[in-house]
Coordinates of C-alpha atoms in Angstrom, one line a residue:
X1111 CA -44.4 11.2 19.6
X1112 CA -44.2 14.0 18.0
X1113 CA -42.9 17.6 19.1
X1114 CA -45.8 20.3 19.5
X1115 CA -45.5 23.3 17.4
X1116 CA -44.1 26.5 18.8
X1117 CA -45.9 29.5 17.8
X1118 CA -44.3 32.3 16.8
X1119 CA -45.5 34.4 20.3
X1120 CA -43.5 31.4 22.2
X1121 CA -40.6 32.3 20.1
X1122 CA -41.2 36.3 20.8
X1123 CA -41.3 35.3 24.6
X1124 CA -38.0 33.3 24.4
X1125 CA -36.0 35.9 22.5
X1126 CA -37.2 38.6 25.1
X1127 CA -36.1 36.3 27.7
X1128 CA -33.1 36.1 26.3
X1129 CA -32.4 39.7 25.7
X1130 CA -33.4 40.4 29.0
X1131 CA -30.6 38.1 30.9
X1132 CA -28.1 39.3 27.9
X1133 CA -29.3 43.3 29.7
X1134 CA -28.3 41.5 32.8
X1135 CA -25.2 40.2 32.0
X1136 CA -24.0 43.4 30.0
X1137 CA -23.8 42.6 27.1
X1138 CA -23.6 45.7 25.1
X1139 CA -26.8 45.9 22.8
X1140 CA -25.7 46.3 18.8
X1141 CA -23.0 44.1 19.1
X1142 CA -21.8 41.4 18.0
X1143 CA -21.4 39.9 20.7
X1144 CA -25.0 39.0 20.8
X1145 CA -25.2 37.5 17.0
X1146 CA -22.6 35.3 18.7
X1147 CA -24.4 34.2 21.9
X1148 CA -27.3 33.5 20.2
X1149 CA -24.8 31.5 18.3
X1150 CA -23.8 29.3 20.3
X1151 CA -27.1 28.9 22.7
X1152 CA -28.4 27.7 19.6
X1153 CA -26.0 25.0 18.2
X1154 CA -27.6 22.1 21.0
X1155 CA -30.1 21.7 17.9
X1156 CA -27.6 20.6 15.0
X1157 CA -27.2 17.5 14.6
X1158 CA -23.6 17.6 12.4
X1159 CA -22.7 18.0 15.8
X1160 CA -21.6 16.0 18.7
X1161 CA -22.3 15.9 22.4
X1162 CA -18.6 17.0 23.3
X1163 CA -19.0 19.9 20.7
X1164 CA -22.4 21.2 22.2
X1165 CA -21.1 21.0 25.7
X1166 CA -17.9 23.0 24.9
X1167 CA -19.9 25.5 22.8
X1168 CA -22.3 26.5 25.8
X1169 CA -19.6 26.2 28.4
X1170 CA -17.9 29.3 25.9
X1171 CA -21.2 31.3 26.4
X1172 CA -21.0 30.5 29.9
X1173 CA -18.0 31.4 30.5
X1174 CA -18.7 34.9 28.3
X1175 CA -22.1 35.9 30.5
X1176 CA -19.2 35.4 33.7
X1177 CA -16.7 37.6 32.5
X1178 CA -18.4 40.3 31.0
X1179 CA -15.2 40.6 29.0
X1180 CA -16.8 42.0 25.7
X1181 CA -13.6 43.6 23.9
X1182 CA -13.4 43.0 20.2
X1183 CA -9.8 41.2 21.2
X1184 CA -11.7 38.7 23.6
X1185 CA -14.8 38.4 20.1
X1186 CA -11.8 36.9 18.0
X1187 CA -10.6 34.6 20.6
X1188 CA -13.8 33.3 21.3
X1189 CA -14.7 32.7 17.4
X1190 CA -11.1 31.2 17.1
X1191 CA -11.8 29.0 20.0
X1192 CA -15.1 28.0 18.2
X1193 CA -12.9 27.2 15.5
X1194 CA -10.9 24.7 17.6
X1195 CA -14.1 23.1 18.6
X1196 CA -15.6 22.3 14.9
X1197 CA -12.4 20.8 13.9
X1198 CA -11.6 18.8 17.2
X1199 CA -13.3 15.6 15.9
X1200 CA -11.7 15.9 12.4
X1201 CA -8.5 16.4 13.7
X1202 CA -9.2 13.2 16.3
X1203 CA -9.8 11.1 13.1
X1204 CA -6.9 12.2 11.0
X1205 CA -4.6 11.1 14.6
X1206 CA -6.2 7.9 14.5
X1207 CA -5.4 7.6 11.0
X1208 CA -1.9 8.3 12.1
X1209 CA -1.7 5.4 14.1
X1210 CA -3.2 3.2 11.8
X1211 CA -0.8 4.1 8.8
X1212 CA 2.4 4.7 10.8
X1213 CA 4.6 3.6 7.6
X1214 CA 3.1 6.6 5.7
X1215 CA 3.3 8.7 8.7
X1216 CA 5.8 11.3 6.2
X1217 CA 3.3 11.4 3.9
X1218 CA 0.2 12.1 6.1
X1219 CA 2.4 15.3 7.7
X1220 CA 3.2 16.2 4.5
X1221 CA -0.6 16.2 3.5
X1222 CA -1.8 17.9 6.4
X1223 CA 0.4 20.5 5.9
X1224 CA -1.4 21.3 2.4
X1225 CA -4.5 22.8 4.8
X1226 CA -2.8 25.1 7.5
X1227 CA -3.7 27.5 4.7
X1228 CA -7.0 26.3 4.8
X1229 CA -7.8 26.2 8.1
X1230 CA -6.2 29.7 8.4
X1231 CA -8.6 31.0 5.7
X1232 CA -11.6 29.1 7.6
X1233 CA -10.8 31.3 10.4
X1234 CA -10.8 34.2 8.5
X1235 CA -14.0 33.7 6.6
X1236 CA -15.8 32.7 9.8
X1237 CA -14.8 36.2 11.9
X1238 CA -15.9 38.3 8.4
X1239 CA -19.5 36.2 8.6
X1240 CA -19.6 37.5 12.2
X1241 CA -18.5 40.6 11.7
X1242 CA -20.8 41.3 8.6
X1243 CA -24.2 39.3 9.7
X1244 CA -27.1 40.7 11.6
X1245 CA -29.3 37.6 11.4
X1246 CA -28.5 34.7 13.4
X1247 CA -29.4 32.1 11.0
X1248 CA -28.5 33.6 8.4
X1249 CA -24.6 33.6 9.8
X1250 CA -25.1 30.2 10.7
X1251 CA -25.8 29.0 7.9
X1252 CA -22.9 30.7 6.7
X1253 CA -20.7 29.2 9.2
X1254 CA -21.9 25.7 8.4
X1255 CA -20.9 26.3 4.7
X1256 CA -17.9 27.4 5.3
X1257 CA -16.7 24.4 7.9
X1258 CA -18.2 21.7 5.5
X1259 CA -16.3 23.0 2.8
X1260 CA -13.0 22.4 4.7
X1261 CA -14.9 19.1 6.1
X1262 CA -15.1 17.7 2.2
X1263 CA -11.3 18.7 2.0
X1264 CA -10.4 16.5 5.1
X1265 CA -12.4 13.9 4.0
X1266 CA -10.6 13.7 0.4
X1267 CA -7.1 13.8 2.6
X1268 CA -8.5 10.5 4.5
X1269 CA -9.5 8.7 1.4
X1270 CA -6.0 9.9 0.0
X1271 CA -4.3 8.6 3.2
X1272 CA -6.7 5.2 3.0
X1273 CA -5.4 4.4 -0.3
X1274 CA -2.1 4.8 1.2
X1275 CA -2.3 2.5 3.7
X1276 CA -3.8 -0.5 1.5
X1277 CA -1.5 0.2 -1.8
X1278 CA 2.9 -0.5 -1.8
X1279 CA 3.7 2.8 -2.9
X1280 CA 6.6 1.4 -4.9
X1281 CA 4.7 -1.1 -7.2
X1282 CA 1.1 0.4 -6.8
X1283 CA -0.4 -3.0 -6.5
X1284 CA -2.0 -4.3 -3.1
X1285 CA 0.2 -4.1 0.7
X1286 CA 0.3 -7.2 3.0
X1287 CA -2.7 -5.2 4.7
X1288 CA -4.7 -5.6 1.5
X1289 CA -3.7 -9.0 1.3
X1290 CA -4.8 -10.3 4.9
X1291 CA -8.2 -8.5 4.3
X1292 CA -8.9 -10.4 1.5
X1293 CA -7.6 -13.6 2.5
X1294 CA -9.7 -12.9 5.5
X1295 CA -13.5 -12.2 3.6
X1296 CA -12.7 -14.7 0.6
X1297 CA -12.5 -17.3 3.4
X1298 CA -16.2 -15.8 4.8
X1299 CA -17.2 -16.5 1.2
X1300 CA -16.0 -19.9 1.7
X1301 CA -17.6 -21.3 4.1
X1302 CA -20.5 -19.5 3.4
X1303 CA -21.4 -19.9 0.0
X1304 CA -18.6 -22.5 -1.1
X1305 CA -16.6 -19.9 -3.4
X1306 CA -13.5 -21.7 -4.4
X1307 CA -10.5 -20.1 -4.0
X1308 CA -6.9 -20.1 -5.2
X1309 CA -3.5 -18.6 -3.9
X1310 CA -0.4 -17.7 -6.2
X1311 CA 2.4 -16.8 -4.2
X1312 CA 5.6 -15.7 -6.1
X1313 CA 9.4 -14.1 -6.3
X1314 CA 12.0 -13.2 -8.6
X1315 CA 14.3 -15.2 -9.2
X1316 CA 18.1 -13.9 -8.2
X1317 CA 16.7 -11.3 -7.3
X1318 CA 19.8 -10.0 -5.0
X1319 CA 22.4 -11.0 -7.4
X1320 CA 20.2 -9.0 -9.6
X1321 CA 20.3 -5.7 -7.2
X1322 CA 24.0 -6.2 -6.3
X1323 CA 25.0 -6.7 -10.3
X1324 CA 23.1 -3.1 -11.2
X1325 CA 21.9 -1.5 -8.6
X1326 CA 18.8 -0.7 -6.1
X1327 CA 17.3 1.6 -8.3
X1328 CA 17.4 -0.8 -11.2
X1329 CA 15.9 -3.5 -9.2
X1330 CA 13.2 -0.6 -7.8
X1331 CA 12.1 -1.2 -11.9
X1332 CA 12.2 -4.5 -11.8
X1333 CA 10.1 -4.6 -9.3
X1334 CA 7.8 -2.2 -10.6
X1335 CA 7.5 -3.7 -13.9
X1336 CA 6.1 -7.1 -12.3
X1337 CA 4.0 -5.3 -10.2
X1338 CA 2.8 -3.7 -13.7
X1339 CA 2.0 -7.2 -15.6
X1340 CA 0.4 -8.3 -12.4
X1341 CA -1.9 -5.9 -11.9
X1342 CA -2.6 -6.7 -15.9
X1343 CA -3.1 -11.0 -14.9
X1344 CA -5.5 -10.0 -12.4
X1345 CA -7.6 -8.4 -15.1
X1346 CA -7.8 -11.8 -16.9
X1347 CA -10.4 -12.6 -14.1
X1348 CA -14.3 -12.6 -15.2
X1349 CA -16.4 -10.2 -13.3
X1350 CA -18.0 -13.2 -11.0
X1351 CA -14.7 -14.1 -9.9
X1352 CA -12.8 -11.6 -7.2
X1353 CA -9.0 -11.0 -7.8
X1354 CA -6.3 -9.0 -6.0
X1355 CA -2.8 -8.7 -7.2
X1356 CA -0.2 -7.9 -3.8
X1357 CA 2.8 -7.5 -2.9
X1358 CA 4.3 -8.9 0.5
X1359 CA 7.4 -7.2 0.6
X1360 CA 10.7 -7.4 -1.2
X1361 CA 10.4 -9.6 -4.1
X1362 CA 7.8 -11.5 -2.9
X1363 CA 4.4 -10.8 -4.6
X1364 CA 0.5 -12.9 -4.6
X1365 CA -2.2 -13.4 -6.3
X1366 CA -5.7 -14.3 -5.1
X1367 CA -8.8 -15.1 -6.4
X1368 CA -12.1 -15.7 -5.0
X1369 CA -15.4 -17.0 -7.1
X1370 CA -16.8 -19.3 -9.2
X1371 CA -13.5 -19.4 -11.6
X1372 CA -11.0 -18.9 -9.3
X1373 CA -9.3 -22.2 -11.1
X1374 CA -8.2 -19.5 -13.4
X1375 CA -4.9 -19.3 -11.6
X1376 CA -3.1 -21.7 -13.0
X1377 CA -3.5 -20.5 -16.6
X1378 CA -3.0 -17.0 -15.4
X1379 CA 0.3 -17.3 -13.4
X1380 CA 1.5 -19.4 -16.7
X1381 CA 0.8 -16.7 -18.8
X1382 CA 2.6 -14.1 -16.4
X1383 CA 5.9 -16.1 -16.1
X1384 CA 6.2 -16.1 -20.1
X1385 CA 5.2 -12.5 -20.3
X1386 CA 7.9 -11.4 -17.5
X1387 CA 10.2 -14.3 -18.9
X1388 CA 10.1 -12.2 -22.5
X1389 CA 10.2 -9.0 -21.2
X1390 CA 12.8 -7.2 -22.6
X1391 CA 14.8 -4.5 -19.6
X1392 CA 16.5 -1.8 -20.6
X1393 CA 18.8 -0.1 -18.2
X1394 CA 19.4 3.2 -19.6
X1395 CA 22.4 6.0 -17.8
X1396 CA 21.3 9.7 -16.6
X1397 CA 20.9 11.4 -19.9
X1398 CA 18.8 8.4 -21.3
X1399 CA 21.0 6.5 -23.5
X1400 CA 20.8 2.6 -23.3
X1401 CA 23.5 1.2 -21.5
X1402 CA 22.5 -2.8 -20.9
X1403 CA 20.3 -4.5 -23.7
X1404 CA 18.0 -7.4 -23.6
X1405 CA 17.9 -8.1 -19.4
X1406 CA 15.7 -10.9 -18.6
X1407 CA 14.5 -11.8 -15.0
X1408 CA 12.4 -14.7 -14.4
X1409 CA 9.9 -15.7 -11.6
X1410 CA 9.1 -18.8 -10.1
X1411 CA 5.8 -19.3 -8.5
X1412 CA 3.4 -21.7 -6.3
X1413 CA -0.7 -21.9 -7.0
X1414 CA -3.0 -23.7 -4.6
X1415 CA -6.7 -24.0 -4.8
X1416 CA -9.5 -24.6 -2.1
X1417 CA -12.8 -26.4 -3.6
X1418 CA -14.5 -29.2 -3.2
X1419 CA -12.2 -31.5 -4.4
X1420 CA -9.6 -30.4 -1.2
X1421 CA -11.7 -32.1 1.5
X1422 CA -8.4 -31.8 3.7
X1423 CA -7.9 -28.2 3.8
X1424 CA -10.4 -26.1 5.9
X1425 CA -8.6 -22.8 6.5
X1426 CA -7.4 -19.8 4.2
X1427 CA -3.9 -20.5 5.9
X1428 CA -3.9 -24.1 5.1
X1429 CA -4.3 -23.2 1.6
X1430 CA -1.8 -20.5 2.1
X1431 CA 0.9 -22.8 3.4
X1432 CA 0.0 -25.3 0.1
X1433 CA 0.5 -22.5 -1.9
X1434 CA 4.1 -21.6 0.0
X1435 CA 5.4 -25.3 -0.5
X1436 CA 4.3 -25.3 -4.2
X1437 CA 6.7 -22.2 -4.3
X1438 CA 9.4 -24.2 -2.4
X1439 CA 8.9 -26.9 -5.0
X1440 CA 9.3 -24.2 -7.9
X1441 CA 12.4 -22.8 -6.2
X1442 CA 14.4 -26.0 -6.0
X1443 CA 12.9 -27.9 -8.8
X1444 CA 11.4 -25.7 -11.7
X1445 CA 12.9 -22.6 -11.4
X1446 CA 11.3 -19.7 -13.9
X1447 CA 7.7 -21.6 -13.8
X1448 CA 4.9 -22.0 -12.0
X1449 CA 4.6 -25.1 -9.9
X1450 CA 0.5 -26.3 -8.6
X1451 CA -0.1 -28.3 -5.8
X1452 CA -2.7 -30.8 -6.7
X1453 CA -4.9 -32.0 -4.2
X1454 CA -2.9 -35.2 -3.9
X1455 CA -0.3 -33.3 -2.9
X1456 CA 1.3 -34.0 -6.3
X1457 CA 2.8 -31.1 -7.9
X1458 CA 2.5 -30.2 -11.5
X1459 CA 4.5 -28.1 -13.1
X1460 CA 3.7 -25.3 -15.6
X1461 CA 5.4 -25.3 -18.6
X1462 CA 4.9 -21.9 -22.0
X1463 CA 2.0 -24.6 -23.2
X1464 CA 0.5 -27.0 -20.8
X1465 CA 1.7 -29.0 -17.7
X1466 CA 3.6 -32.3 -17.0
X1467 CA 3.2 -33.8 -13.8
X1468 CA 6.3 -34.4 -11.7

């Protein structure tokens, strides 16, 4: 149903009212202090609010009409305390944020740090639009400007603290968190619409003889180069077919695919172990100059797939585990190649041109 219309004699009536209890009260006529009460009586009827906010907005005009403390001091306290108020519920989500991305928890600091000058400047701005503004809604809609203008900086710091918490900050491909998540909704694409699916799971081989022979910081490369050609093999992926390139931690990196050509994997992964197998490292001293020539590292890798012809598997983590003993299999048995787990539970292994069933 809707509202009736309020004429503009109703809204004379009210405005008296009002100025009669603000006589009452004493607040001191020409002031500011009445911009601002009218201020915050008003605010019930924004919605960019919450209920919270509203309540703690008119309990600081009750508490003003109480005191009859109407010293410029107690006017900046007051519009500081409103400032608190906009900015509890943003300050609410970037804590839950905290908790949710405690790994990154440096980093978040460190970005919230980048707006104290902000805020501090919000707070400025917003007693100058008191002090200079004679009509109500004209300062409020001032005020709201001002506060969504810090809002859309928040916002970009949440998106920038989102991608932290899904991406290893090391290789820049997927986390484990990433991972899960898709495991997780490729599966819902499973058993709803029969998507195949396929798991690559991977590590480098020698990998700590390889940090203990040159170094963490040399195998912090190494690691960043295969995170570079992997986020390159999930590209090889058409557009029907979903694709996520992760790392688990340490050496230990995935691949996943979900869609109609998720059988892709196997010719992707073979591809990947020649291009990391003829990668050429470099290790090069502080001033630049090439101190170790032609470095190799290899990786070994294990690819399962979930279609129709697996009747046996039913879960993500069934096909997970297949994909983990192909691995095995490479590991022990065809080490520097990618080893797939047929659904026989024969493996084939991956040679540079085709495969040869062991």
């Amino acid at each position: 149903m809707p509202k009736p219309k309020t004429s503009s004699a109703d809204c004379t009536n009210t405005y008296l009212k009002l100025f009669e209890m603000f006589d009452k009260a004493g607040v001191p006529p020409e002031t500011r202090w009445r911009s601002l009460l009218l201020f915050f009586r008003e605010m019930k009827d924004y919605h960019y609010l919450d209920q919270e906010q509203k309540i703690a907005l008119l309990a600081q005009m009750e508490d003003i009409l109480k005191s009859k403390h109407y010293t410029e001091d107690h006017l900046v306290s007051t519009i500081r305390r409103c400032s608190e108020i906009f900015s509890k519920p943003i300050v609410k989500q970037l804590d839950s944020m905290v908790h949710e991305t405690s790994s990154v928890i440096d980093q978040f600091f460190s970005k919230l740090s980048s707006r104290y000058g902000d805020i501090s400047h919000l707070e400025s701005e917003s007693l100058a639009i008191v002090a200079e503004s004679t009509d109500s809604s004209m300062m409020l809609e001032k005020l709201q400007s001002a506060f969504r203008r810090v809002r859309v900086l928040f916002e970009e710091d949440i998106c920038h603290l989102e991608n932290l918490a899904f991406i290893d900050p090391l290789t820049e491909v997927s986390n484990r968190l990433s991972l899960d998540l898709f495991m997780k909704n490729a599966s819902a694409r499973w058993q709803a619409d029969g998507h195949p699916m396929a798991i690559a799971l991977f590590d480098i081989d020698h990998f700590k003889d390889f940090n203990d022979t040159y170094g963490h910081l040399i195998g912090d490369q190494v690691l960043k180069v295969v995170g570079a050609h992997l986020k390159r093999a999930r590209e090889e992926f058409d557009a029907q077919t979903e694709a996520l390139a992760g790392r688990f931690g340490g050496d230990e990196f995935a691949l996943m695919a979900s869609g109609p050509n998720a059988h892709m994997m196997a010719a992707v992964i073979n591809r990947f172990c020649k291009v990391i197998k003829n990668f050429n490292l470099l290790i090069r001293d502080t001033e630049g100059n090439v101190e170790k020539n032609n470095l190799h590292i290899t990786v070994s890798a294990g690819i399962a797939v979930l279609d129709s012809n697996t009747p046996q598997i039913h879960t993500v983590e069934q096909l997970f585990e297949r994909s983990d003993k192909a691995l095995y299999h490479a590991k022990h048995t065809a080490r520097s190649r990618a080893v797939v787990i047929k659904p026989n539970d024969k493996f084939l292994i991956l040679d540079d041109e085709n495969g040869e069933a062991v």
